[in-house]
Amino acid sequence: MKILHDIAEYRPSGCFLTVTLGNFDGVHLGHRRLLESAVNAAKRAHGRSLLFTFWPHPAEVLGNNVPPLLTDRAEKARLAEAAGIDYLLEQPFTPELAALSPADFTARYLAGTLKANLLVVGYNFRFGRGGAGTAEVLRDLASSHGIETLIVPPLEMDGAAVSSSRIRQLLLAGELAEANRLLGREYVLTGLVAPGEKLGRKLGFPTANLQPSQGMLLPCFGVYAAYAECRGKKWPAVVNVGRRPTVGDALPATVEAHLLSAEGDFYGEMMRLMFYQKIRPERKFASLDELKAQIAADCRRAWEIL
C-alpha cells in the first residue's frame, strides 16, 4: 500500500479507480464493509482502490470538539493495508478545503485529480462546506461526471448500527469485550515507552510506561489482559490504565504494561498494546503489600486468559 500525504502526489495510471471516503476512525466492522466493497470492486475491474481520508481531524480545524480517537494514523494505515487498499490518501484538512462546496469538491478532487470511476461511501457520509453534502448528493454530483457511487447501508449488531461513537461509549463504560466485538479486533494503543517512577520494579513487577499517541481514547480505568508488541515480538501482558490511587491522590492517568515473559526495558521504543479482556476495575489498596499481592493475582489471571 502506498501512503499519499497530499492529493497532488497521486499520479493517475489510467486503470479503474475505486475511491472510498470518510474518517474511518477505529476501522471497525462497519468501516471494514466499506473497505471490502471498494477493494472487491477494484479487483473485479482489474483496477486499484484508494482510501480518501483527512488529517488533522476536520473538527480540529473547524474549532469543534474533537472526539477521542480510536486509531492513530499508523494503526489506521496498518488496518487499511490489511484490508487490501492500494492507496491511503491523508489529505491535509485546511480552512480552504473546508470552504469548498460539495460540487467543487467533487469536480476538483474526485473527477479532476483522481479521475475516479467508482465511489464507495457509508449511508451517513457528509462532505463539503458546512457538511451540506450527503451520500445522495454525492451520488448525483458524481453521476454528472460519469462516476458511479455505491452507498453502503449500516452494519447493525444487536439492533443498532456499528459506529465509532458507540464503541467509544463502550470503552469508557469498561465494556471492552463488546467494544472489541464491534471493532472486529482488539482495541489498540500505540506509543513511546518512557521512564516512569519505577515503582513497579520495586514491587517486583517492572512496567513499560506507554505514552499513547496524541488524542487517543483511554479505556475505562482498570486492569486488562493484553498483548504487547515491540521489536517485532509479542508478549502477554497485564496493563493498568488509571491514576494509581494506592500511590497518591489526583495523579495523572497512566498506561503501564507489565510484560509477563520479557526481560529488560523498552525505553525510547514504540510499543503496541492490544487490549484483550478486562480483569478488574482500578481500586485503592490499604498498603503496597496488598497491592503487590493483587498484581501477582492479576498476572496469574492474565496467564489464564491469554
PDB file of C-alpha atoms in Angstrom:
ATOM      1  CA  MET A   1       0.000   0.000   0.000  1.00  0.00           C
ATOM      2  CA  LYS A   2       1.254   3.464  -0.889  1.00  0.00           C
ATOM      3  CA  ILE A   3       0.583   6.350   1.510  1.00  0.00           C
ATOM      4  CA  LEU A   4      -0.035   9.781  -0.018  1.00  0.00           C
ATOM      5  CA  HIS A   5       0.148  12.901   2.148  1.00  0.00           C
ATOM      6  CA  ASP A   6      -1.460  15.186  -0.433  1.00  0.00           C
ATOM      7  CA  ILE A   7      -3.689  14.528  -3.410  1.00  0.00           C
ATOM      8  CA  ALA A   8      -1.073  16.222  -5.613  1.00  0.00           C
ATOM      9  CA  GLU A   9       1.127  13.158  -5.047  1.00  0.00           C
ATOM     10  CA  TYR A  10      -1.348  10.898  -6.853  1.00  0.00           C
ATOM     11  CA  ARG A  11      -0.485  10.029 -10.430  1.00  0.00           C
ATOM     12  CA  PRO A  12      -3.421   8.601 -12.444  1.00  0.00           C
ATOM     13  CA  SER A  13      -2.417   5.330 -14.091  1.00  0.00           C
ATOM     14  CA  GLY A  14      -5.347   5.087 -16.460  1.00  0.00           C
ATOM     15  CA  CYS A  15      -6.696   1.993 -14.704  1.00  0.00           C
ATOM     16  CA  PHE A  16     -10.080   1.723 -12.990  1.00  0.00           C
ATOM     17  CA  LEU A  17     -10.018   3.528  -9.627  1.00  0.00           C
ATOM     18  CA  THR A  18     -12.384   2.907  -6.734  1.00  0.00           C
ATOM     19  CA  VAL A  19     -12.347   5.593  -4.041  1.00  0.00           C
ATOM     20  CA  THR A  20     -13.855   5.211  -0.587  1.00  0.00           C
ATOM     21  CA  LEU A  21     -14.130   8.348   1.532  1.00  0.00           C
ATOM     22  CA  GLY A  22     -14.520   9.038   5.229  1.00  0.00           C
ATOM     23  CA  ASN A  23     -12.755   9.494   8.534  1.00  0.00           C
ATOM     24  CA  PHE A  24     -12.611   5.754   9.313  1.00  0.00           C
ATOM     25  CA  ASP A  25     -11.744   6.303  12.981  1.00  0.00           C
ATOM     26  CA  GLY A  26     -11.499   2.849  14.533  1.00  0.00           C
ATOM     27  CA  VAL A  27     -11.672   0.971  11.220  1.00  0.00           C
ATOM     28  CA  HIS A  28     -14.444  -1.078  12.853  1.00  0.00           C
ATOM     29  CA  LEU A  29     -16.585  -3.768  11.241  1.00  0.00           C
ATOM     30  CA  GLY A  30     -18.809  -1.158   9.579  1.00  0.00           C
ATOM     31  CA  HIS A  31     -15.764   0.549   8.074  1.00  0.00           C
ATOM     32  CA  ARG A  32     -14.368  -2.798   7.001  1.00  0.00           C
ATOM     33  CA  ARG A  33     -17.524  -3.417   4.991  1.00  0.00           C
ATOM     34  CA  LEU A  34     -16.792  -0.225   3.017  1.00  0.00           C
ATOM     35  CA  LEU A  35     -13.152  -1.153   2.536  1.00  0.00           C
ATOM     36  CA  GLU A  36     -14.044  -4.654   1.362  1.00  0.00           C
ATOM     37  CA  SER A  37     -16.605  -3.243  -1.077  1.00  0.00           C
ATOM     38  CA  ALA A  38     -14.014  -0.856  -2.520  1.00  0.00           C
ATOM     39  CA  VAL A  39     -11.273  -3.479  -2.742  1.00  0.00           C
ATOM     40  CA  ASN A  40     -13.540  -6.108  -4.309  1.00  0.00           C
ATOM     41  CA  ALA A  41     -14.918  -3.666  -6.880  1.00  0.00           C
ATOM     42  CA  ALA A  42     -11.402  -2.626  -7.858  1.00  0.00           C
ATOM     43  CA  LYS A  43     -10.312  -6.258  -8.202  1.00  0.00           C
ATOM     44  CA  ARG A  44     -13.284  -7.117 -10.404  1.00  0.00           C
ATOM     45  CA  ALA A  45     -12.304  -4.263 -12.721  1.00  0.00           C
ATOM     46  CA  HIS A  46      -8.584  -5.144 -12.530  1.00  0.00           C
ATOM     47  CA  GLY A  47      -8.049  -1.691 -11.063  1.00  0.00           C
ATOM     48  CA  ARG A  48      -6.894  -0.031  -7.854  1.00  0.00           C
ATOM     49  CA  SER A  49      -8.550   1.096  -4.601  1.00  0.00           C
ATOM     50  CA  LEU A  50      -7.908   4.328  -2.699  1.00  0.00           C
ATOM     51  CA  LEU A  51      -8.961   5.339   0.806  1.00  0.00           C
ATOM     52  CA  PHE A  52      -9.503   9.105   0.950  1.00  0.00           C
ATOM     53  CA  THR A  53      -9.309  10.464   4.492  1.00  0.00           C
ATOM     54  CA  PHE A  54      -8.171  13.667   6.190  1.00  0.00           C
ATOM     55  CA  TRP A  55      -5.538  14.817   8.672  1.00  0.00           C
ATOM     56  CA  PRO A  56      -5.828  16.552  11.056  1.00  0.00           C
ATOM     57  CA  HIS A  57      -9.346  15.683  12.157  1.00  0.00           C
ATOM     58  CA  PRO A  58     -11.776  18.123  10.457  1.00  0.00           C
ATOM     59  CA  ALA A  59     -13.305  19.052  13.835  1.00  0.00           C
ATOM     60  CA  GLU A  60      -9.922  20.352  14.981  1.00  0.00           C
ATOM     61  CA  VAL A  61      -9.623  22.718  12.009  1.00  0.00           C
ATOM     62  CA  LEU A  62     -13.235  23.851  12.312  1.00  0.00           C
ATOM     63  CA  GLY A  63     -12.822  24.679  16.000  1.00  0.00           C
ATOM     64  CA  ASN A  64     -15.215  21.986  17.189  1.00  0.00           C
ATOM     65  CA  ASN A  65     -14.702  19.390  19.886  1.00  0.00           C
ATOM     66  CA  VAL A  66     -12.549  16.558  18.577  1.00  0.00           C
ATOM     67  CA  PRO A  67     -13.789  13.169  19.804  1.00  0.00           C
ATOM     68  CA  PRO A  68     -11.172  10.897  21.375  1.00  0.00           C
ATOM     69  CA  LEU A  69      -9.605   8.818  18.625  1.00  0.00           C
ATOM     70  CA  LEU A  70      -9.928   5.044  18.320  1.00  0.00           C
ATOM     71  CA  THR A  71      -6.997   4.722  15.916  1.00  0.00           C
ATOM     72  CA  ASP A  72      -3.891   6.783  15.377  1.00  0.00           C
ATOM     73  CA  ARG A  73      -2.529   7.340  11.888  1.00  0.00           C
ATOM     74  CA  ALA A  74      -0.149   4.384  11.959  1.00  0.00           C
ATOM     75  CA  GLU A  75      -2.824   1.956  13.142  1.00  0.00           C
ATOM     76  CA  LYS A  76      -5.316   3.220  10.567  1.00  0.00           C
ATOM     77  CA  ALA A  77      -2.732   2.688   7.842  1.00  0.00           C
ATOM     78  CA  ARG A  78      -1.931  -0.809   9.107  1.00  0.00           C
ATOM     79  CA  LEU A  79      -5.603  -1.788   9.074  1.00  0.00           C
ATOM     80  CA  ALA A  80      -6.222  -0.248   5.663  1.00  0.00           C
ATOM     81  CA  GLU A  81      -3.296  -2.196   4.220  1.00  0.00           C
ATOM     82  CA  ALA A  82      -4.541  -5.407   5.830  1.00  0.00           C
ATOM     83  CA  ALA A  83      -7.907  -4.828   4.119  1.00  0.00           C
ATOM     84  CA  GLY A  84      -6.175  -4.726   0.729  1.00  0.00           C
ATOM     85  CA  ILE A  85      -6.323  -0.987  -0.004  1.00  0.00           C
ATOM     86  CA  ASP A  86      -3.787   0.105  -2.646  1.00  0.00           C
ATOM     87  CA  TYR A  87      -3.518   3.814  -1.759  1.00  0.00           C
ATOM     88  CA  LEU A  88      -4.120   5.657   1.501  1.00  0.00           C
ATOM     89  CA  LEU A  89      -4.567   9.396   0.919  1.00  0.00           C
ATOM     90  CA  GLU A  90      -4.240  11.509   4.083  1.00  0.00           C
ATOM     91  CA  GLN A  91      -5.328  14.816   2.621  1.00  0.00           C
ATOM     92  CA  PRO A  92      -4.422  17.846   4.786  1.00  0.00           C
ATOM     93  CA  PHE A  93      -7.681  19.343   6.035  1.00  0.00           C
ATOM     94  CA  THR A  94      -7.461  23.138   5.783  1.00  0.00           C
ATOM     95  CA  PRO A  95      -9.928  26.017   6.085  1.00  0.00           C
ATOM     96  CA  GLU A  96      -9.715  26.386   2.299  1.00  0.00           C
ATOM     97  CA  LEU A  97     -10.722  22.784   1.759  1.00  0.00           C
ATOM     98  CA  ALA A  98     -13.494  23.100   4.348  1.00  0.00           C
ATOM     99  CA  ALA A  99     -14.914  26.047   2.387  1.00  0.00           C
ATOM    100  CA  LEU A 100     -15.384  24.040  -0.817  1.00  0.00           C
ATOM    101  CA  SER A 101     -18.959  23.310  -1.819  1.00  0.00           C
ATOM    102  CA  PRO A 102     -19.921  19.674  -2.419  1.00  0.00           C
ATOM    103  CA  ALA A 103     -19.965  20.375  -6.173  1.00  0.00           C
ATOM    104  CA  ASP A 104     -16.495  21.953  -6.139  1.00  0.00           C
ATOM    105  CA  PHE A 105     -15.023  19.147  -4.024  1.00  0.00           C
ATOM    106  CA  THR A 106     -16.439  16.504  -6.352  1.00  0.00           C
ATOM    107  CA  ALA A 107     -15.259  18.259  -9.504  1.00  0.00           C
ATOM    108  CA  ARG A 108     -11.808  19.235  -8.255  1.00  0.00           C
ATOM    109  CA  TYR A 109     -10.741  16.175  -6.276  1.00  0.00           C
ATOM    110  CA  LEU A 110     -12.799  13.154  -7.319  1.00  0.00           C
ATOM    111  CA  ALA A 111     -13.448  13.811 -11.002  1.00  0.00           C
ATOM    112  CA  GLY A 112     -10.425  16.058 -11.571  1.00  0.00           C
ATOM    113  CA  THR A 113      -7.227  14.894  -9.898  1.00  0.00           C
ATOM    114  CA  LEU A 114      -8.214  11.323  -9.004  1.00  0.00           C
ATOM    115  CA  LYS A 115     -10.335  10.618 -12.094  1.00  0.00           C
ATOM    116  CA  ALA A 116     -12.322   8.139 -10.012  1.00  0.00           C
ATOM    117  CA  ASN A 117     -14.554   5.555 -11.641  1.00  0.00           C
ATOM    118  CA  LEU A 118     -16.459   4.364  -8.572  1.00  0.00           C
ATOM    119  CA  LEU A 119     -17.082   5.959  -5.167  1.00  0.00           C
ATOM    120  CA  VAL A 120     -17.918   3.888  -2.082  1.00  0.00           C
ATOM    121  CA  VAL A 121     -19.356   5.728   0.925  1.00  0.00           C
ATOM    122  CA  GLY A 122     -21.374   4.969   4.012  1.00  0.00           C
ATOM    123  CA  TYR A 123     -25.054   5.820   4.364  1.00  0.00           C
ATOM    124  CA  ASN A 124     -24.257   8.711   6.743  1.00  0.00           C
ATOM    125  CA  PHE A 125     -21.383  10.256   4.761  1.00  0.00           C
ATOM    126  CA  ARG A 126     -21.220  14.075   4.832  1.00  0.00           C
ATOM    127  CA  PHE A 127     -18.890  16.385   2.940  1.00  0.00           C
ATOM    128  CA  GLY A 128     -18.492  19.911   1.612  1.00  0.00           C
ATOM    129  CA  ARG A 129     -18.931  23.317   3.215  1.00  0.00           C
ATOM    130  CA  GLY A 130     -20.930  23.040   6.415  1.00  0.00           C
ATOM    131  CA  GLY A 131     -21.453  19.324   5.817  1.00  0.00           C
ATOM    132  CA  ALA A 132     -24.045  20.201   3.207  1.00  0.00           C
ATOM    133  CA  GLY A 133     -23.286  17.164   1.054  1.00  0.00           C
ATOM    134  CA  THR A 134     -24.912  13.824   1.820  1.00  0.00           C
ATOM    135  CA  ALA A 135     -24.259  10.426   0.261  1.00  0.00           C
ATOM    136  CA  GLU A 136     -27.199  11.012  -2.059  1.00  0.00           C
ATOM    137  CA  VAL A 137     -25.879  14.449  -3.065  1.00  0.00           C
ATOM    138  CA  LEU A 138     -22.513  12.865  -3.828  1.00  0.00           C
ATOM    139  CA  ARG A 139     -24.185  10.233  -5.985  1.00  0.00           C
ATOM    140  CA  ASP A 140     -25.966  12.886  -8.056  1.00  0.00           C
ATOM    141  CA  LEU A 141     -22.879  15.095  -8.409  1.00  0.00           C
ATOM    142  CA  ALA A 142     -20.629  12.165  -9.292  1.00  0.00           C
ATOM    143  CA  SER A 143     -23.114  10.926 -11.877  1.00  0.00           C
ATOM    144  CA  SER A 144     -22.820  14.226 -13.720  1.00  0.00           C
ATOM    145  CA  HIS A 145     -19.104  13.438 -14.141  1.00  0.00           C
ATOM    146  CA  GLY A 146     -19.724   9.872 -15.234  1.00  0.00           C
ATOM    147  CA  ILE A 147     -18.738   8.404 -11.862  1.00  0.00           C
ATOM    148  CA  GLU A 148     -20.784   5.666 -10.204  1.00  0.00           C
ATOM    149  CA  THR A 149     -21.468   5.701  -6.464  1.00  0.00           C
ATOM    150  CA  LEU A 150     -22.133   2.806  -4.123  1.00  0.00           C
ATOM    151  CA  ILE A 151     -23.850   3.794  -0.863  1.00  0.00           C
ATOM    152  CA  VAL A 152     -23.264   1.092   1.750  1.00  0.00           C
ATOM    153  CA  PRO A 153     -26.066   0.623   4.313  1.00  0.00           C
ATOM    154  CA  PRO A 154     -25.289   0.451   8.039  1.00  0.00           C
ATOM    155  CA  LEU A 155     -23.968  -2.732   9.582  1.00  0.00           C
ATOM    156  CA  GLU A 156     -26.221  -3.478  12.546  1.00  0.00           C
ATOM    157  CA  MET A 157     -25.395  -5.589  15.562  1.00  0.00           C
ATOM    158  CA  ASP A 158     -27.902  -6.114  18.375  1.00  0.00           C
ATOM    159  CA  GLY A 159     -30.355  -3.759  16.700  1.00  0.00           C
ATOM    160  CA  ALA A 160     -28.056  -0.745  16.411  1.00  0.00           C
ATOM    161  CA  ALA A 161     -25.537   0.453  13.830  1.00  0.00           C
ATOM    162  CA  VAL A 162     -21.874  -0.242  14.450  1.00  0.00           C
ATOM    163  CA  SER A 163     -20.304   3.196  14.849  1.00  0.00           C
ATOM    164  CA  SER A 164     -17.245   4.887  16.305  1.00  0.00           C
ATOM    165  CA  SER A 165     -19.356   6.781  18.857  1.00  0.00           C
ATOM    166  CA  ARG A 166     -20.956   3.537  20.076  1.00  0.00           C
ATOM    167  CA  ILE A 167     -17.521   1.934  20.508  1.00  0.00           C
ATOM    168  CA  ARG A 168     -16.231   4.976  22.434  1.00  0.00           C
ATOM    169  CA  GLN A 169     -19.143   4.693  24.857  1.00  0.00           C
ATOM    170  CA  LEU A 170     -18.450   1.003  25.398  1.00  0.00           C
ATOM    171  CA  LEU A 171     -14.746   1.550  26.079  1.00  0.00           C
ATOM    172  CA  LEU A 172     -15.452   4.363  28.525  1.00  0.00           C
ATOM    173  CA  ALA A 173     -18.008   2.156  30.301  1.00  0.00           C
ATOM    174  CA  GLY A 174     -15.486  -0.659  30.661  1.00  0.00           C
ATOM    175  CA  GLU A 175     -17.291  -2.912  28.174  1.00  0.00           C
ATOM    176  CA  LEU A 176     -14.107  -3.996  26.423  1.00  0.00           C
ATOM    177  CA  ALA A 177     -15.437  -7.333  25.152  1.00  0.00           C
ATOM    178  CA  GLU A 178     -18.373  -5.670  23.416  1.00  0.00           C
ATOM    179  CA  ALA A 179     -16.186  -2.886  22.008  1.00  0.00           C
ATOM    180  CA  ASN A 180     -13.776  -5.471  20.600  1.00  0.00           C
ATOM    181  CA  ARG A 181     -16.692  -7.357  19.057  1.00  0.00           C
ATOM    182  CA  LEU A 182     -17.782  -4.249  17.151  1.00  0.00           C
ATOM    183  CA  LEU A 183     -14.194  -3.453  16.194  1.00  0.00           C
ATOM    184  CA  GLY A 184     -13.663  -6.998  14.951  1.00  0.00           C
ATOM    185  CA  ARG A 185     -10.276  -6.965  16.702  1.00  0.00           C
ATOM    186  CA  GLU A 186      -8.613  -5.961  19.960  1.00  0.00           C
ATOM    187  CA  TYR A 187      -8.570  -2.282  20.859  1.00  0.00           C
ATOM    188  CA  VAL A 188      -5.034  -0.959  20.384  1.00  0.00           C
ATOM    189  CA  LEU A 189      -2.986   1.793  21.989  1.00  0.00           C
ATOM    190  CA  THR A 190       0.395   2.631  20.477  1.00  0.00           C
ATOM    191  CA  GLY A 191       3.005   4.898  21.983  1.00  0.00           C
ATOM    192  CA  LEU A 192       6.530   5.582  23.109  1.00  0.00           C
ATOM    193  CA  VAL A 193       7.803   3.805  26.212  1.00  0.00           C
ATOM    194  CA  ALA A 194       9.063   6.442  28.644  1.00  0.00           C
ATOM    195  CA  PRO A 195      10.844   6.164  32.020  1.00  0.00           C
ATOM    196  CA  GLY A 196       8.452   6.162  34.966  1.00  0.00           C
ATOM    197  CA  GLU A 197       8.826   6.257  38.741  1.00  0.00           C
ATOM    198  CA  LYS A 198       9.988   2.601  38.749  1.00  0.00           C
ATOM    199  CA  LEU A 199       7.511   1.691  41.498  1.00  0.00           C
ATOM    200  CA  GLY A 200       6.558  -1.466  39.605  1.00  0.00           C
ATOM    201  CA  ARG A 201      10.196  -2.563  39.544  1.00  0.00           C
ATOM    202  CA  LYS A 202      10.435  -2.043  43.321  1.00  0.00           C
ATOM    203  CA  LEU A 203       7.346  -4.219  43.772  1.00  0.00           C
ATOM    204  CA  GLY A 204       8.835  -6.929  41.570  1.00  0.00           C
ATOM    205  CA  PHE A 205       6.672  -6.152  38.539  1.00  0.00           C
ATOM    206  CA  PRO A 206       8.570  -3.786  36.194  1.00  0.00           C
ATOM    207  CA  THR A 207       6.359  -1.916  33.751  1.00  0.00           C
ATOM    208  CA  ALA A 208       6.665  -0.228  30.396  1.00  0.00           C
ATOM    209  CA  ASN A 209       5.089   3.190  30.751  1.00  0.00           C
ATOM    210  CA  LEU A 210       3.340   3.971  27.490  1.00  0.00           C
ATOM    211  CA  GLN A 211       2.747   7.494  26.203  1.00  0.00           C
ATOM    212  CA  PRO A 212      -0.213   6.882  23.845  1.00  0.00           C
ATOM    213  CA  SER A 213      -0.457   8.728  20.553  1.00  0.00           C
ATOM    214  CA  GLN A 214      -1.980  12.180  20.992  1.00  0.00           C
ATOM    215  CA  GLY A 215      -5.753  12.308  21.159  1.00  0.00           C
ATOM    216  CA  MET A 216      -6.271   8.577  21.675  1.00  0.00           C
ATOM    217  CA  LEU A 217      -9.096   7.359  23.886  1.00  0.00           C
ATOM    218  CA  LEU A 218      -8.046   5.611  27.100  1.00  0.00           C
ATOM    219  CA  PRO A 219     -10.368   2.756  28.039  1.00  0.00           C
ATOM    220  CA  CYS A 220     -12.117   2.778  31.405  1.00  0.00           C
ATOM    221  CA  PHE A 221      -9.661   2.797  34.296  1.00  0.00           C
ATOM    222  CA  GLY A 222      -8.811  -0.742  35.301  1.00  0.00           C
ATOM    223  CA  VAL A 223      -6.542  -3.731  34.797  1.00  0.00           C
ATOM    224  CA  TYR A 224      -6.511  -5.609  31.493  1.00  0.00           C
ATOM    225  CA  ALA A 225      -5.092  -8.765  29.982  1.00  0.00           C
ATOM    226  CA  ALA A 226      -3.367  -7.665  26.802  1.00  0.00           C
ATOM    227  CA  TYR A 227      -0.659  -8.434  24.311  1.00  0.00           C
ATOM    228  CA  ALA A 228       2.343  -6.126  23.960  1.00  0.00           C
ATOM    229  CA  GLU A 229       4.160  -5.874  20.644  1.00  0.00           C
ATOM    230  CA  CYS A 230       7.622  -4.354  20.305  1.00  0.00           C
ATOM    231  CA  ARG A 231      10.854  -5.097  18.437  1.00  0.00           C
ATOM    232  CA  GLY A 232       8.910  -7.417  16.145  1.00  0.00           C
ATOM    233  CA  LYS A 233       7.935  -9.677  19.059  1.00  0.00           C
ATOM    234  CA  LYS A 234       4.717 -10.194  21.013  1.00  0.00           C
ATOM    235  CA  TRP A 235       4.298 -10.906  24.742  1.00  0.00           C
ATOM    236  CA  PRO A 236       1.314 -11.479  27.047  1.00  0.00           C
ATOM    237  CA  ALA A 237       0.935  -8.570  29.440  1.00  0.00           C
ATOM    238  CA  VAL A 238      -1.015  -7.061  32.306  1.00  0.00           C
ATOM    239  CA  VAL A 239      -1.918  -3.428  31.633  1.00  0.00           C
ATOM    240  CA  ASN A 240      -3.078  -0.900  34.192  1.00  0.00           C
ATOM    241  CA  VAL A 241      -4.922   2.183  32.951  1.00  0.00           C
ATOM    242  CA  GLY A 242      -5.587   4.740  35.637  1.00  0.00           C
ATOM    243  CA  ARG A 243      -4.313   7.115  38.297  1.00  0.00           C
ATOM    244  CA  ARG A 244      -2.669   4.611  40.710  1.00  0.00           C
ATOM    245  CA  PRO A 245      -4.775   5.643  43.744  1.00  0.00           C
ATOM    246  CA  THR A 246      -2.736   3.476  46.146  1.00  0.00           C
ATOM    247  CA  VAL A 247       0.368   5.550  45.370  1.00  0.00           C
ATOM    248  CA  GLY A 248      -1.125   9.037  45.627  1.00  0.00           C
ATOM    249  CA  ASP A 249      -4.121  11.274  45.089  1.00  0.00           C
ATOM    250  CA  ALA A 250      -5.042  13.097  41.866  1.00  0.00           C
ATOM    251  CA  LEU A 251      -2.169  11.637  39.858  1.00  0.00           C
ATOM    252  CA  PRO A 252      -2.321  11.935  36.057  1.00  0.00           C
ATOM    253  CA  ALA A 253      -3.692   8.946  34.177  1.00  0.00           C
ATOM    254  CA  THR A 254      -1.045   6.485  33.001  1.00  0.00           C
ATOM    255  CA  VAL A 255      -0.881   3.337  30.872  1.00  0.00           C
ATOM    256  CA  GLU A 256       1.538   0.807  32.395  1.00  0.00           C
ATOM    257  CA  ALA A 257       2.223  -2.637  30.946  1.00  0.00           C
ATOM    258  CA  HIS A 258       3.929  -5.478  32.788  1.00  0.00           C
ATOM    259  CA  LEU A 259       5.145  -7.946  30.177  1.00  0.00           C
ATOM    260  CA  LEU A 260       4.791 -11.453  31.587  1.00  0.00           C
ATOM    261  CA  SER A 261       7.678 -13.147  29.780  1.00  0.00           C
ATOM    262  CA  ALA A 262      10.050 -10.376  28.714  1.00  0.00           C
ATOM    263  CA  GLU A 263      13.222  -9.088  30.311  1.00  0.00           C
ATOM    264  CA  GLY A 264      14.982  -5.746  30.091  1.00  0.00           C
ATOM    265  CA  ASP A 265      13.495  -2.333  29.437  1.00  0.00           C
ATOM    266  CA  PHE A 266      11.958  -0.782  26.349  1.00  0.00           C
ATOM    267  CA  TYR A 267      12.716   2.894  26.945  1.00  0.00           C
ATOM    268  CA  GLY A 268      12.521   5.029  23.837  1.00  0.00           C
ATOM    269  CA  GLU A 269      10.828   2.345  21.725  1.00  0.00           C
ATOM    270  CA  MET A 270       7.374   2.229  20.176  1.00  0.00           C
ATOM    271  CA  MET A 271       5.027  -0.374  21.612  1.00  0.00           C
ATOM    272  CA  ARG A 272       1.541  -1.568  20.654  1.00  0.00           C
ATOM    273  CA  LEU A 273      -0.828  -2.774  23.371  1.00  0.00           C
ATOM    274  CA  MET A 274      -3.730  -4.972  22.238  1.00  0.00           C
ATOM    275  CA  PHE A 275      -6.415  -4.991  24.948  1.00  0.00           C
ATOM    276  CA  TYR A 276      -7.870  -8.494  25.132  1.00  0.00           C
ATOM    277  CA  GLN A 277     -10.004  -8.704  28.285  1.00  0.00           C
ATOM    278  CA  LYS A 278     -10.714  -6.602  31.366  1.00  0.00           C
ATOM    279  CA  ILE A 279      -9.604  -8.276  34.594  1.00  0.00           C
ATOM    280  CA  ARG A 280     -10.915  -5.842  37.218  1.00  0.00           C
ATOM    281  CA  PRO A 281     -11.620  -2.156  37.933  1.00  0.00           C
ATOM    282  CA  GLU A 282      -8.923   0.073  39.374  1.00  0.00           C
ATOM    283  CA  ARG A 283      -9.124   0.458  43.154  1.00  0.00           C
ATOM    284  CA  LYS A 284      -7.144   1.774  46.099  1.00  0.00           C
ATOM    285  CA  PHE A 285      -5.380  -0.722  48.345  1.00  0.00           C
ATOM    286  CA  ALA A 286      -4.590  -0.318  52.029  1.00  0.00           C
ATOM    287  CA  SER A 287      -0.864  -0.920  51.560  1.00  0.00           C
ATOM    288  CA  LEU A 288       1.800  -1.581  48.937  1.00  0.00           C
ATOM    289  CA  ASP A 289       1.996  -5.197  50.138  1.00  0.00           C
ATOM    290  CA  GLU A 290      -1.708  -5.629  49.426  1.00  0.00           C
ATOM    291  CA  LEU A 291      -1.196  -4.016  46.014  1.00  0.00           C
ATOM    292  CA  LYS A 292       1.746  -6.359  45.318  1.00  0.00           C
ATOM    293  CA  ALA A 293      -0.374  -9.414  46.168  1.00  0.00           C
ATOM    294  CA  GLN A 294      -3.153  -8.207  43.877  1.00  0.00           C
ATOM    295  CA  ILE A 295      -0.735  -7.608  40.985  1.00  0.00           C
ATOM    296  CA  ALA A 296       0.509 -11.186  41.387  1.00  0.00           C
ATOM    297  CA  ALA A 297      -3.094 -12.387  41.220  1.00  0.00           C
ATOM    298  CA  ASP A 298      -3.690 -10.199  38.146  1.00  0.00           C
ATOM    299  CA  CYS A 299      -0.678 -11.794  36.436  1.00  0.00           C
ATOM    300  CA  ARG A 300      -1.979 -15.285  37.144  1.00  0.00           C
ATOM    301  CA  ARG A 301      -5.388 -14.331  35.798  1.00  0.00           C
ATOM    302  CA  ALA A 302      -3.850 -12.811  32.665  1.00  0.00           C
ATOM    303  CA  TRP A 303      -1.923 -16.044  32.021  1.00  0.00           C
ATOM    304  CA  GLU A 304      -5.186 -17.978  32.268  1.00  0.00           C
ATOM    305  CA  ILE A 305      -6.927 -15.627  29.862  1.00  0.00           C
ATOM    306  CA  LEU A 306      -4.157 -15.298  27.294  1.00  0.00           C
TER     307      LEU A 306
END
